[in-house]
Amino acid sequence: MKPKVAFFDFTSCEGCQLTVVDSLQTHLDLLDAVEIVQFREAISERGEDYAVAFVEGSITRESDQARLKQIREQAAILVALGACAHIGGVNAIKNLAPLDDVRQYVYGDKHTWYATYATRPISAVVPVDAFIPGCPIDREEFIRVVKAVLLGKKPPIPDYPMCVECKLKENICVFHKGGFCLGPVTRAGCGAICPTYGDGCEGCRGAISNPNRDSMKNVLAEHGLTTEGVLARMTMFNAYEVTKT
Amino acid sequence: MSLKIINKEDLLPFVSNMLREYEVLGPVANDTGFKFAALTDAAQVRLDYNTTILPPRKALLPTQETLFTFRTDMPSVTPAFDMRWRVLFGVHTCDLHAMRMLDEVFARGNPDAHYMKRRATTAIVSVECLEACDEHSFCKSMNTLTATSGFDLHLIGLGDFYAVDVGTTAGDALLENHCKSHEATRPELVLLDKTMSAKWAKFPSRLSLEGKDLPALMGISYKSPVWEEIGVRCFGCGACNIVCPTCYCFDVRDEVSLDGKTGERSRIWDSCQLDEFARVGTGENFRKTHAQRLRHRFMRKGKYIAEAYPGQQGCVGCGRCARACLVDITPVGVWNALHKAHAM
């Protein structure tokens, strides 16, 4: 029997689910291997008997917790899909300012109508079995993780800095071209896509397990980034992790 | 073997002629730098390159390589070998010394079939450096400034012509069949002598000790405070390993199809600076800190290789790791600091 799979979303742009739809078009064998019972962005069925749940989005309201916990109870395997679910993502930038200020900025005089709280990744609410990093996710990595989950293997998510992949691609270092990059502390797996196309890494895949953040700050500053610039770059996707400690 | 002369204008036709029969990898422009790549046109070759990000070892030990494919439904294993004939063109002598070391590492004991096959189908045409590539190289200290073996052909630029040192019978045939050449005349030999003598003064030594004394220095440096000092700023990003011409560690991975019936085993370059490198199945990590990993790397480069493979060096002074490091952890800096601390 094929494993039943469902997709869910919380606070997000749903771009990772769009990438899933995109990757399914080129990996039809995956559609043969699983049965998708719920996927709001792609099908109208709403089956509740899933074994594997993919969750996109961060948790930004207390009222979202119950739904996530219910998904966790049903799913044998829960996978965080993309930066928002994995590390909080750009939604967590709001954690840098007092919550009341943020809510007033967004909702104006109606801010009391909307109960939100500090943004968090789904792992801050329920245990997560696997994660697929990135903003958006890498379609090939998605396929690799699904394969691993179906085969009962540990998903092959790298835990080393992006510099490895960047060097393997023989890119000229972004710093040597006068730019700024979070590659030395950011989890590889994207094939160093941003430096390959001329941009510095913004850290969307989250930090490696053992990041040298002090050294990262020093290097960014030595290359001319202001203190505000350093903070802005290091908290663009990783504000949850950086403000947590 | 012998010394031939080719005119400068015959070099591109030489490359063109080789391209008709072989895959030719040579230095080409890469953004603001250079890299070794398979040529599609002889005119792409840039023998004026200073250095490349990845060393040419990638031609012998690809960054990712399929070792074999397998089936589990009809249990079988099919080895995958790359049997293309290729020419590795324009290799600098530092990299040549590194590949000579790799040749010995992969041939000794249980020979590595994939490396050996690829090596046997690769001809190496190296080129003499007449000027230091930049402030990071220290080939003179490591005695890799020139080479007398390890190549099939070796080019030395002498203005309007190249002197060609023919190192092997394969090199001799490669030259004979693809390029116009003549025996060196007396005046050409004199110019070669003058050029080779004059080049030494143009290269700085940079190390405060001689490369051959590194094993002894490293032998008394295990407990040096230097490792903790540089470990504090190290990212453990592995860039130093990836760009190193003498690193050869690899990881082996299996990729299996969704139905589990077919798959392939491949190897990819690894790095001893990464968290996972020395972590074992139980979760224990034998080199937990950046300081421990850096020490291990410098021990490999300065001592372990030289002792395990007499006549070989773990570092050839190419300077790639120094260029790649964002926090200024360099062989010259580390070894000179250790040398000074021990006042050898």
PDB file of N, CA and C in Angstrom, chain B residues 51-139:
ATOM      1  N   THR B  51      46.604  31.211 -11.098  1.00  0.00           N
ATOM      2  CA  THR B  51      46.207  30.031 -10.336  1.00  0.00           C
ATOM      3  C   THR B  51      44.745  29.749 -10.637  1.00  0.00           C
ATOM      4  N   THR B  52      44.231  28.636 -10.125  1.00  0.00           N
ATOM      5  CA  THR B  52      42.820  28.292 -10.307  1.00  0.00           C
ATOM      6  C   THR B  52      42.201  28.073  -8.938  1.00  0.00           C
ATOM      7  N   ILE B  53      40.870  28.138  -8.843  1.00  0.00           N
ATOM      8  CA  ILE B  53      40.235  27.910  -7.538  1.00  0.00           C
ATOM      9  C   ILE B  53      40.405  26.439  -7.150  1.00  0.00           C
ATOM     10  N   LEU B  54      39.935  25.523  -8.001  1.00  0.00           N
ATOM     11  CA  LEU B  54      40.164  24.099  -7.732  1.00  0.00           C
ATOM     12  C   LEU B  54      41.449  23.670  -8.437  1.00  0.00           C
ATOM     13  N   PRO B  55      42.200  22.793  -7.810  1.00  0.00           N
ATOM     14  CA  PRO B  55      43.423  22.287  -8.432  1.00  0.00           C
ATOM     15  C   PRO B  55      43.085  21.282  -9.529  1.00  0.00           C
ATOM     16  N   PRO B  56      44.032  21.026 -10.439  1.00  0.00           N
ATOM     17  CA  PRO B  56      43.739  20.084 -11.526  1.00  0.00           C
ATOM     18  C   PRO B  56      43.561  18.638 -11.068  1.00  0.00           C
ATOM     19  N   ARG B  57      43.733  18.365  -9.767  1.00  0.00           N
ATOM     20  CA  ARG B  57      43.487  16.996  -9.294  1.00  0.00           C
ATOM     21  C   ARG B  57      42.066  16.557  -9.617  1.00  0.00           C
ATOM     22  N   LYS B  58      41.170  17.542  -9.860  1.00  0.00           N
ATOM     23  CA  LYS B  58      39.779  17.176 -10.160  1.00  0.00           C
ATOM     24  C   LYS B  58      39.679  16.360 -11.449  1.00  0.00           C
ATOM     25  N   ALA B  59      40.739  16.433 -12.290  1.00  0.00           N
ATOM     26  CA  ALA B  59      40.722  15.639 -13.519  1.00  0.00           C
ATOM     27  C   ALA B  59      41.009  14.169 -13.219  1.00  0.00           C
ATOM     28  N   LEU B  60      41.707  13.905 -12.114  1.00  0.00           N
ATOM     29  CA  LEU B  60      42.051  12.527 -11.750  1.00  0.00           C
ATOM     30  C   LEU B  60      41.108  11.978 -10.685  1.00  0.00           C
ATOM     31  N   LEU B  61      40.645  12.862  -9.819  1.00  0.00           N
ATOM     32  CA  LEU B  61      39.717  12.488  -8.749  1.00  0.00           C
ATOM     33  C   LEU B  61      38.553  13.474  -8.843  1.00  0.00           C
ATOM     34  N   PRO B  62      37.549  13.161  -9.671  1.00  0.00           N
ATOM     35  CA  PRO B  62      36.459  14.115  -9.891  1.00  0.00           C
ATOM     36  C   PRO B  62      35.764  14.498  -8.583  1.00  0.00           C
ATOM     37  N   THR B  63      35.217  15.701  -8.544  1.00  0.00           N
ATOM     38  CA  THR B  63      34.554  16.166  -7.321  1.00  0.00           C
ATOM     39  C   THR B  63      33.422  15.215  -6.936  1.00  0.00           C
ATOM     40  N   GLN B  64      32.773  14.649  -7.938  1.00  0.00           N
ATOM     41  CA  GLN B  64      31.767  13.607  -7.698  1.00  0.00           C
ATOM     42  C   GLN B  64      31.943  12.548  -8.768  1.00  0.00           C
ATOM     43  N   GLU B  65      31.934  11.286  -8.363  1.00  0.00           N
ATOM     44  CA  GLU B  65      32.247  10.214  -9.301  1.00  0.00           C
ATOM     45  C   GLU B  65      31.432   8.967  -8.982  1.00  0.00           C
ATOM     46  N   THR B  66      30.760   8.413  -9.974  1.00  0.00           N
ATOM     47  CA  THR B  66      30.025   7.164  -9.772  1.00  0.00           C
ATOM     48  C   THR B  66      31.019   6.003  -9.788  1.00  0.00           C
ATOM     49  N   LEU B  67      30.982   5.172  -8.739  1.00  0.00           N
ATOM     50  CA  LEU B  67      31.906   4.039  -8.655  1.00  0.00           C
ATOM     51  C   LEU B  67      31.299   2.793  -9.287  1.00  0.00           C
ATOM     52  N   PHE B  68      30.029   2.547  -8.964  1.00  0.00           N
ATOM     53  CA  PHE B  68      29.332   1.427  -9.622  1.00  0.00           C
ATOM     54  C   PHE B  68      27.824   1.611  -9.478  1.00  0.00           C
ATOM     55  N   THR B  69      27.089   0.932 -10.345  1.00  0.00           N
ATOM     56  CA  THR B  69      25.631   0.901 -10.211  1.00  0.00           C
ATOM     57  C   THR B  69      25.262  -0.501  -9.729  1.00  0.00           C
ATOM     58  N   PHE B  70      24.085  -0.635  -9.100  1.00  0.00           N
ATOM     59  CA  PHE B  70      23.692  -1.954  -8.604  1.00  0.00           C
ATOM     60  C   PHE B  70      22.196  -2.180  -8.769  1.00  0.00           C
ATOM     61  N   ARG B  71      21.833  -3.450  -8.742  1.00  0.00           N
ATOM     62  CA  ARG B  71      20.425  -3.832  -8.756  1.00  0.00           C
ATOM     63  C   ARG B  71      20.190  -4.744  -7.565  1.00  0.00           C
ATOM     64  N   THR B  72      19.016  -4.604  -6.945  1.00  0.00           N
ATOM     65  CA  THR B  72      18.707  -5.492  -5.829  1.00  0.00           C
ATOM     66  C   THR B  72      17.675  -6.543  -6.249  1.00  0.00           C
ATOM     67  N   ASP B  73      16.927  -6.267  -7.349  1.00  0.00           N
ATOM     68  CA  ASP B  73      15.934  -7.265  -7.790  1.00  0.00           C
ATOM     69  C   ASP B  73      16.625  -8.458  -8.471  1.00  0.00           C
ATOM     70  N   MET B  74      17.633  -8.138  -9.305  1.00  0.00           N
ATOM     71  CA  MET B  74      18.475  -9.193  -9.877  1.00  0.00           C
ATOM     72  C   MET B  74      19.878  -8.863  -9.395  1.00  0.00           C
ATOM     73  N   PRO B  75      20.238  -9.313  -8.195  1.00  0.00           N
ATOM     74  CA  PRO B  75      21.451  -8.799  -7.528  1.00  0.00           C
ATOM     75  C   PRO B  75      22.675  -8.779  -8.446  1.00  0.00           C
ATOM     76  N   SER B  76      23.176  -7.578  -8.691  1.00  0.00           N
ATOM     77  CA  SER B  76      24.345  -7.426  -9.550  1.00  0.00           C
ATOM     78  C   SER B  76      24.976  -6.070  -9.318  1.00  0.00           C
ATOM     79  N   VAL B  77      26.261  -6.006  -9.637  1.00  0.00           N
ATOM     80  CA  VAL B  77      27.007  -4.769  -9.500  1.00  0.00           C
ATOM     81  C   VAL B  77      27.753  -4.517 -10.800  1.00  0.00           C
ATOM     82  N   THR B  78      27.648  -3.313 -11.346  1.00  0.00           N
ATOM     83  CA  THR B  78      28.356  -2.967 -12.581  1.00  0.00           C
ATOM     84  C   THR B  78      29.282  -1.785 -12.318  1.00  0.00           C
ATOM     85  N   PRO B  79      30.600  -2.039 -12.377  1.00  0.00           N
ATOM     86  CA  PRO B  79      31.524  -0.928 -12.134  1.00  0.00           C
ATOM     87  C   PRO B  79      31.375   0.139 -13.215  1.00  0.00           C
ATOM     88  N   ALA B  80      31.600   1.390 -12.838  1.00  0.00           N
ATOM     89  CA  ALA B  80      31.540   2.497 -13.800  1.00  0.00           C
ATOM     90  C   ALA B  80      32.936   3.082 -13.940  1.00  0.00           C
ATOM     91  N   PHE B  81      33.475   2.969 -15.137  1.00  0.00           N
ATOM     92  CA  PHE B  81      34.815   3.527 -15.370  1.00  0.00           C
ATOM     93  C   PHE B  81      34.771   4.560 -16.479  1.00  0.00           C
ATOM     94  N   ASP B  82      35.483   5.637 -16.273  1.00  0.00           N
ATOM     95  CA  ASP B  82      35.614   6.671 -17.289  1.00  0.00           C
ATOM     96  C   ASP B  82      36.874   6.349 -18.082  1.00  0.00           C
ATOM     97  N   MET B  83      36.707   5.894 -19.313  1.00  0.00           N
ATOM     98  CA  MET B  83      37.868   5.444 -20.096  1.00  0.00           C
ATOM     99  C   MET B  83      38.259   6.420 -21.205  1.00  0.00           C
ATOM    100  N   ARG B  84      37.736   7.659 -21.124  1.00  0.00           N
ATOM    101  CA  ARG B  84      38.108   8.627 -22.157  1.00  0.00           C
ATOM    102  C   ARG B  84      39.604   8.959 -22.075  1.00  0.00           C
ATOM    103  N   TRP B  85      40.242   9.114 -23.219  1.00  0.00           N
ATOM    104  CA  TRP B  85      41.617   9.579 -23.240  1.00  0.00           C
ATOM    105  C   TRP B  85      41.595  11.086 -23.097  1.00  0.00           C
ATOM    106  N   ARG B  86      42.426  11.591 -22.207  1.00  0.00           N
ATOM    107  CA  ARG B  86      42.414  13.037 -22.037  1.00  0.00           C
ATOM    108  C   ARG B  86      43.820  13.588 -21.817  1.00  0.00           C
ATOM    109  N   VAL B  87      43.936  14.856 -22.128  1.00  0.00           N
ATOM    110  CA  VAL B  87      45.186  15.574 -21.902  1.00  0.00           C
ATOM    111  C   VAL B  87      44.908  16.668 -20.884  1.00  0.00           C
ATOM    112  N   LEU B  88      45.710  16.700 -19.847  1.00  0.00           N
ATOM    113  CA  LEU B  88      45.609  17.753 -18.844  1.00  0.00           C
ATOM    114  C   LEU B  88      46.713  18.753 -19.183  1.00  0.00           C
ATOM    115  N   PHE B  89      46.305  19.902 -19.673  1.00  0.00           N
ATOM    116  CA  PHE B  89      47.228  20.834 -20.311  1.00  0.00           C
ATOM    117  C   PHE B  89      47.449  22.074 -19.453  1.00  0.00           C
ATOM    118  N   GLY B  90      48.711  22.475 -19.300  1.00  0.00           N
ATOM    119  CA  GLY B  90      48.991  23.745 -18.626  1.00  0.00           C
ATOM    120  C   GLY B  90      49.105  23.656 -17.114  1.00  0.00           C
ATOM    121  N   VAL B  91      49.465  22.477 -16.598  1.00  0.00           N
ATOM    122  CA  VAL B  91      49.569  22.274 -15.148  1.00  0.00           C
ATOM    123  C   VAL B  91      50.844  22.944 -14.620  1.00  0.00           C
ATOM    124  N   HIS B  92      50.718  23.705 -13.540  1.00  0.00           N
ATOM    125  CA  HIS B  92      51.900  24.307 -12.909  1.00  0.00           C
ATOM    126  C   HIS B  92      52.651  23.249 -12.094  1.00  0.00           C
ATOM    127  N   THR B  93      53.919  23.516 -11.821  1.00  0.00           N
ATOM    128  CA  THR B  93      54.738  22.472 -11.186  1.00  0.00           C
ATOM    129  C   THR B  93      54.307  22.162  -9.747  1.00  0.00           C
ATOM    130  N   CYS B  94      53.727  23.153  -9.041  1.00  0.00           N
ATOM    131  CA  CYS B  94      53.239  22.858  -7.683  1.00  0.00           C
ATOM    132  C   CYS B  94      52.193  21.739  -7.763  1.00  0.00           C
ATOM    133  N   ASP B  95      51.254  21.895  -8.705  1.00  0.00           N
ATOM    134  CA  ASP B  95      50.191  20.894  -8.862  1.00  0.00           C
ATOM    135  C   ASP B  95      50.735  19.564  -9.376  1.00  0.00           C
ATOM    136  N   LEU B  96      51.806  19.660 -10.152  1.00  0.00           N
ATOM    137  CA  LEU B  96      52.439  18.445 -10.662  1.00  0.00           C
ATOM    138  C   LEU B  96      53.010  17.618  -9.488  1.00  0.00           C
ATOM    139  N   HIS B  97      53.661  18.304  -8.567  1.00  0.00           N
ATOM    140  CA  HIS B  97      54.191  17.611  -7.387  1.00  0.00           C
ATOM    141  C   HIS B  97      53.056  17.004  -6.571  1.00  0.00           C
ATOM    142  N   ALA B  98      51.937  17.718  -6.504  1.00  0.00           N
ATOM    143  CA  ALA B  98      50.791  17.201  -5.747  1.00  0.00           C
ATOM    144  C   ALA B  98      50.247  15.933  -6.401  1.00  0.00           C
ATOM    145  N   MET B  99      50.169  15.937  -7.728  1.00  0.00           N
ATOM    146  CA  MET B  99      49.616  14.764  -8.418  1.00  0.00           C
ATOM    147  C   MET B  99      50.565  13.570  -8.353  1.00  0.00           C
ATOM    148  N   ARG B 100      51.860  13.857  -8.286  1.00  0.00           N
ATOM    149  CA  ARG B 100      52.838  12.787  -8.108  1.00  0.00           C
ATOM    150  C   ARG B 100      52.597  12.103  -6.754  1.00  0.00           C
ATOM    151  N   MET B 101      52.238  12.914  -5.750  1.00  0.00           N
ATOM    152  CA  MET B 101      51.930  12.365  -4.430  1.00  0.00           C
ATOM    153  C   MET B 101      50.640  11.547  -4.489  1.00  0.00           C
ATOM    154  N   LEU B 102      49.610  12.091  -5.157  1.00  0.00           N
ATOM    155  CA  LEU B 102      48.340  11.358  -5.268  1.00  0.00           C
ATOM    156  C   LEU B 102      48.560  10.016  -5.974  1.00  0.00           C
ATOM    157  N   ASP B 103      49.405  10.030  -7.003  1.00  0.00           N
ATOM    158  CA  ASP B 103      49.691   8.786  -7.731  1.00  0.00           C
ATOM    159  C   ASP B 103      50.175   7.697  -6.775  1.00  0.00           C
ATOM    160  N   GLU B 104      51.039   8.088  -5.855  1.00  0.00           N
ATOM    161  CA  GLU B 104      51.587   7.095  -4.930  1.00  0.00           C
ATOM    162  C   GLU B 104      50.539   6.660  -3.906  1.00  0.00           C
ATOM    163  N   VAL B 105      49.767   7.640  -3.408  1.00  0.00           N
ATOM    164  CA  VAL B 105      48.747   7.329  -2.398  1.00  0.00           C
ATOM    165  C   VAL B 105      47.725   6.332  -2.952  1.00  0.00           C
ATOM    166  N   PHE B 106      47.264   6.581  -4.180  1.00  0.00           N
ATOM    167  CA  PHE B 106      46.200   5.738  -4.727  1.00  0.00           C
ATOM    168  C   PHE B 106      46.719   4.412  -5.287  1.00  0.00           C
ATOM    169  N   ALA B 107      48.044   4.325  -5.491  1.00  0.00           N
ATOM    170  CA  ALA B 107      48.599   3.086  -6.046  1.00  0.00           C
ATOM    171  C   ALA B 107      49.036   2.126  -4.952  1.00  0.00           C
ATOM    172  N   ARG B 108      49.357   2.654  -3.784  1.00  0.00           N
ATOM    173  CA  ARG B 108      49.937   1.812  -2.739  1.00  0.00           C
ATOM    174  C   ARG B 108      48.875   0.932  -2.071  1.00  0.00           C
ATOM    175  N   GLY B 109      49.317  -0.236  -1.582  1.00  0.00           N
ATOM    176  CA  GLY B 109      48.410  -1.123  -0.861  1.00  0.00           C
ATOM    177  C   GLY B 109      47.355  -1.694  -1.783  1.00  0.00           C
ATOM    178  N   ASN B 110      46.111  -1.328  -1.513  1.00  0.00           N
ATOM    179  CA  ASN B 110      45.009  -1.767  -2.346  1.00  0.00           C
ATOM    180  C   ASN B 110      44.752  -0.677  -3.379  1.00  0.00           C
ATOM    181  N   PRO B 111      45.287  -0.824  -4.599  1.00  0.00           N
ATOM    182  CA  PRO B 111      45.195   0.300  -5.556  1.00  0.00           C
ATOM    183  C   PRO B 111      43.752   0.705  -5.829  1.00  0.00           C
ATOM    184  N   ASP B 112      43.541   1.996  -5.974  1.00  0.00           N
ATOM    185  CA  ASP B 112      42.214   2.534  -6.241  1.00  0.00           C
ATOM    186  C   ASP B 112      41.950   2.420  -7.739  1.00  0.00           C
ATOM    187  N   ALA B 113      41.064   1.475  -8.106  1.00  0.00           N
ATOM    188  CA  ALA B 113      40.868   1.155  -9.528  1.00  0.00           C
ATOM    189  C   ALA B 113      40.409   2.369 -10.337  1.00  0.00           C
ATOM    190  N   HIS B 114      39.534   3.167  -9.760  1.00  0.00           N
ATOM    191  CA  HIS B 114      39.007   4.309 -10.515  1.00  0.00           C
ATOM    192  C   HIS B 114      40.088   5.353 -10.772  1.00  0.00           C
ATOM    193  N   TYR B 115      40.868   5.632  -9.743  1.00  0.00           N
ATOM    194  CA  TYR B 115      41.951   6.609  -9.926  1.00  0.00           C
ATOM    195  C   TYR B 115      42.975   6.074 -10.923  1.00  0.00           C
ATOM    196  N   MET B 116      43.357   4.808 -10.749  1.00  0.00           N
ATOM    197  CA  MET B 116      44.409   4.233 -11.589  1.00  0.00           C
ATOM    198  C   MET B 116      44.013   4.211 -13.071  1.00  0.00           C
ATOM    199  N   LYS B 117      42.737   3.865 -13.323  1.00  0.00           N
ATOM    200  CA  LYS B 117      42.282   3.833 -14.719  1.00  0.00           C
ATOM    201  C   LYS B 117      42.323   5.234 -15.320  1.00  0.00           C
ATOM    202  N   ARG B 118      41.822   6.197 -14.545  1.00  0.00           N
ATOM    203  CA  ARG B 118      41.778   7.559 -15.060  1.00  0.00           C
ATOM    204  C   ARG B 118      43.196   8.113 -15.255  1.00  0.00           C
ATOM    205  N   ARG B 119      44.066   7.767 -14.335  1.00  0.00           N
ATOM    206  CA  ARG B 119      45.446   8.250 -14.428  1.00  0.00           C
ATOM    207  C   ARG B 119      46.133   7.678 -15.671  1.00  0.00           C
ATOM    208  N   ALA B 120      45.827   6.399 -15.958  1.00  0.00           N
ATOM    209  CA  ALA B 120      46.472   5.719 -17.087  1.00  0.00           C
ATOM    210  C   ALA B 120      45.991   6.277 -18.421  1.00  0.00           C
ATOM    211  N   THR B 121      44.841   6.932 -18.435  1.00  0.00           N
ATOM    212  CA  THR B 121      44.329   7.469 -19.703  1.00  0.00           C
ATOM    213  C   THR B 121      44.508   8.987 -19.771  1.00  0.00           C
ATOM    214  N   THR B 122      45.317   9.536 -18.860  1.00  0.00           N
ATOM    215  CA  THR B 122      45.528  10.984 -18.831  1.00  0.00           C
ATOM    216  C   THR B 122      46.992  11.314 -19.105  1.00  0.00           C
ATOM    217  N   ALA B 123      47.218  12.170 -20.101  1.00  0.00           N
ATOM    218  CA  ALA B 123      48.567  12.691 -20.337  1.00  0.00           C
ATOM    219  C   ALA B 123      48.655  14.076 -19.724  1.00  0.00           C
ATOM    220  N   ILE B 124      49.800  14.377 -19.128  1.00  0.00           N
ATOM    221  CA  ILE B 124      49.954  15.677 -18.466  1.00  0.00           C
ATOM    222  C   ILE B 124      50.989  16.524 -19.205  1.00  0.00           C
ATOM    223  N   VAL B 125      50.535  17.705 -19.619  1.00  0.00           N
ATOM    224  CA  VAL B 125      51.443  18.687 -20.204  1.00  0.00           C
ATOM    225  C   VAL B 125      51.545  19.834 -19.201  1.00  0.00           C
ATOM    226  N   SER B 126      52.701  19.971 -18.572  1.00  0.00           N
ATOM    227  CA  SER B 126      52.857  21.002 -17.544  1.00  0.00           C
ATOM    228  C   SER B 126      53.585  22.213 -18.117  1.00  0.00           C
ATOM    229  N   VAL B 127      53.606  23.272 -17.324  1.00  0.00           N
ATOM    230  CA  VAL B 127      54.239  24.500 -17.790  1.00  0.00           C
ATOM    231  C   VAL B 127      55.024  25.131 -16.638  1.00  0.00           C
ATOM    232  N   GLU B 128      56.217  25.606 -16.959  1.00  0.00           N
ATOM    233  CA  GLU B 128      57.092  26.202 -15.943  1.00  0.00           C
ATOM    234  C   GLU B 128      56.610  27.609 -15.577  1.00  0.00           C
ATOM    235  N   CYS B 129      56.524  27.910 -14.280  1.00  0.00           N
ATOM    236  CA  CYS B 129      56.209  29.277 -13.851  1.00  0.00           C
ATOM    237  C   CYS B 129      57.508  30.078 -13.853  1.00  0.00           C
ATOM    238  N   LEU B 130      57.466  31.253 -14.463  1.00  0.00           N
ATOM    239  CA  LEU B 130      58.662  32.096 -14.481  1.00  0.00           C
ATOM    240  C   LEU B 130      58.530  33.274 -13.532  1.00  0.00           C
ATOM    241  N   GLU B 131      57.317  33.446 -12.979  1.00  0.00           N
ATOM    242  CA  GLU B 131      57.090  34.484 -11.965  1.00  0.00           C
ATOM    243  C   GLU B 131      56.152  33.928 -10.906  1.00  0.00           C
ATOM    244  N   ALA B 132      56.242  34.459  -9.673  1.00  0.00           N
ATOM    245  CA  ALA B 132      55.336  34.028  -8.608  1.00  0.00           C
ATOM    246  C   ALA B 132      53.914  34.438  -8.963  1.00  0.00           C
ATOM    247  N   CYS B 133      52.923  33.569  -8.652  1.00  0.00           N
ATOM    248  CA  CYS B 133      51.552  33.869  -9.087  1.00  0.00           C
ATOM    249  C   CYS B 133      50.924  34.991  -8.269  1.00  0.00           C
ATOM    250  N   ASP B 134      51.170  35.032  -6.961  1.00  0.00           N
ATOM    251  CA  ASP B 134      50.722  36.167  -6.150  1.00  0.00           C
ATOM    252  C   ASP B 134      51.375  36.094  -4.780  1.00  0.00           C
ATOM    253  N   GLU B 135      50.887  36.899  -3.842  1.00  0.00           N
ATOM    254  CA  GLU B 135      51.557  36.988  -2.541  1.00  0.00           C
ATOM    255  C   GLU B 135      51.316  35.757  -1.663  1.00  0.00           C
ATOM    256  N   HIS B 136      50.465  34.843  -2.103  1.00  0.00           N
ATOM    257  CA  HIS B 136      50.156  33.693  -1.249  1.00  0.00           C
ATOM    258  C   HIS B 136      51.005  32.451  -1.524  1.00  0.00           C
ATOM    259  N   SER B 137      51.568  32.347  -2.715  1.00  0.00           N
ATOM    260  CA  SER B 137      52.288  31.114  -3.040  1.00  0.00           C
ATOM    261  C   SER B 137      53.664  31.092  -2.354  1.00  0.00           C
ATOM    262  N   PHE B 138      54.093  29.913  -1.995  1.00  0.00           N
ATOM    263  CA  PHE B 138      55.421  29.758  -1.369  1.00  0.00           C
ATOM    264  C   PHE B 138      56.089  28.481  -1.893  1.00  0.00           C
ATOM    265  N   CYS B 139      55.973  28.316  -3.214  1.00  0.00           N
ATOM    266  CA  CYS B 139      56.503  27.125  -3.871  1.00  0.00           C
ATOM    267  C   CYS B 139      58.021  27.009  -3.690  1.00  0.00           C
TER     268      CYS B 139
END
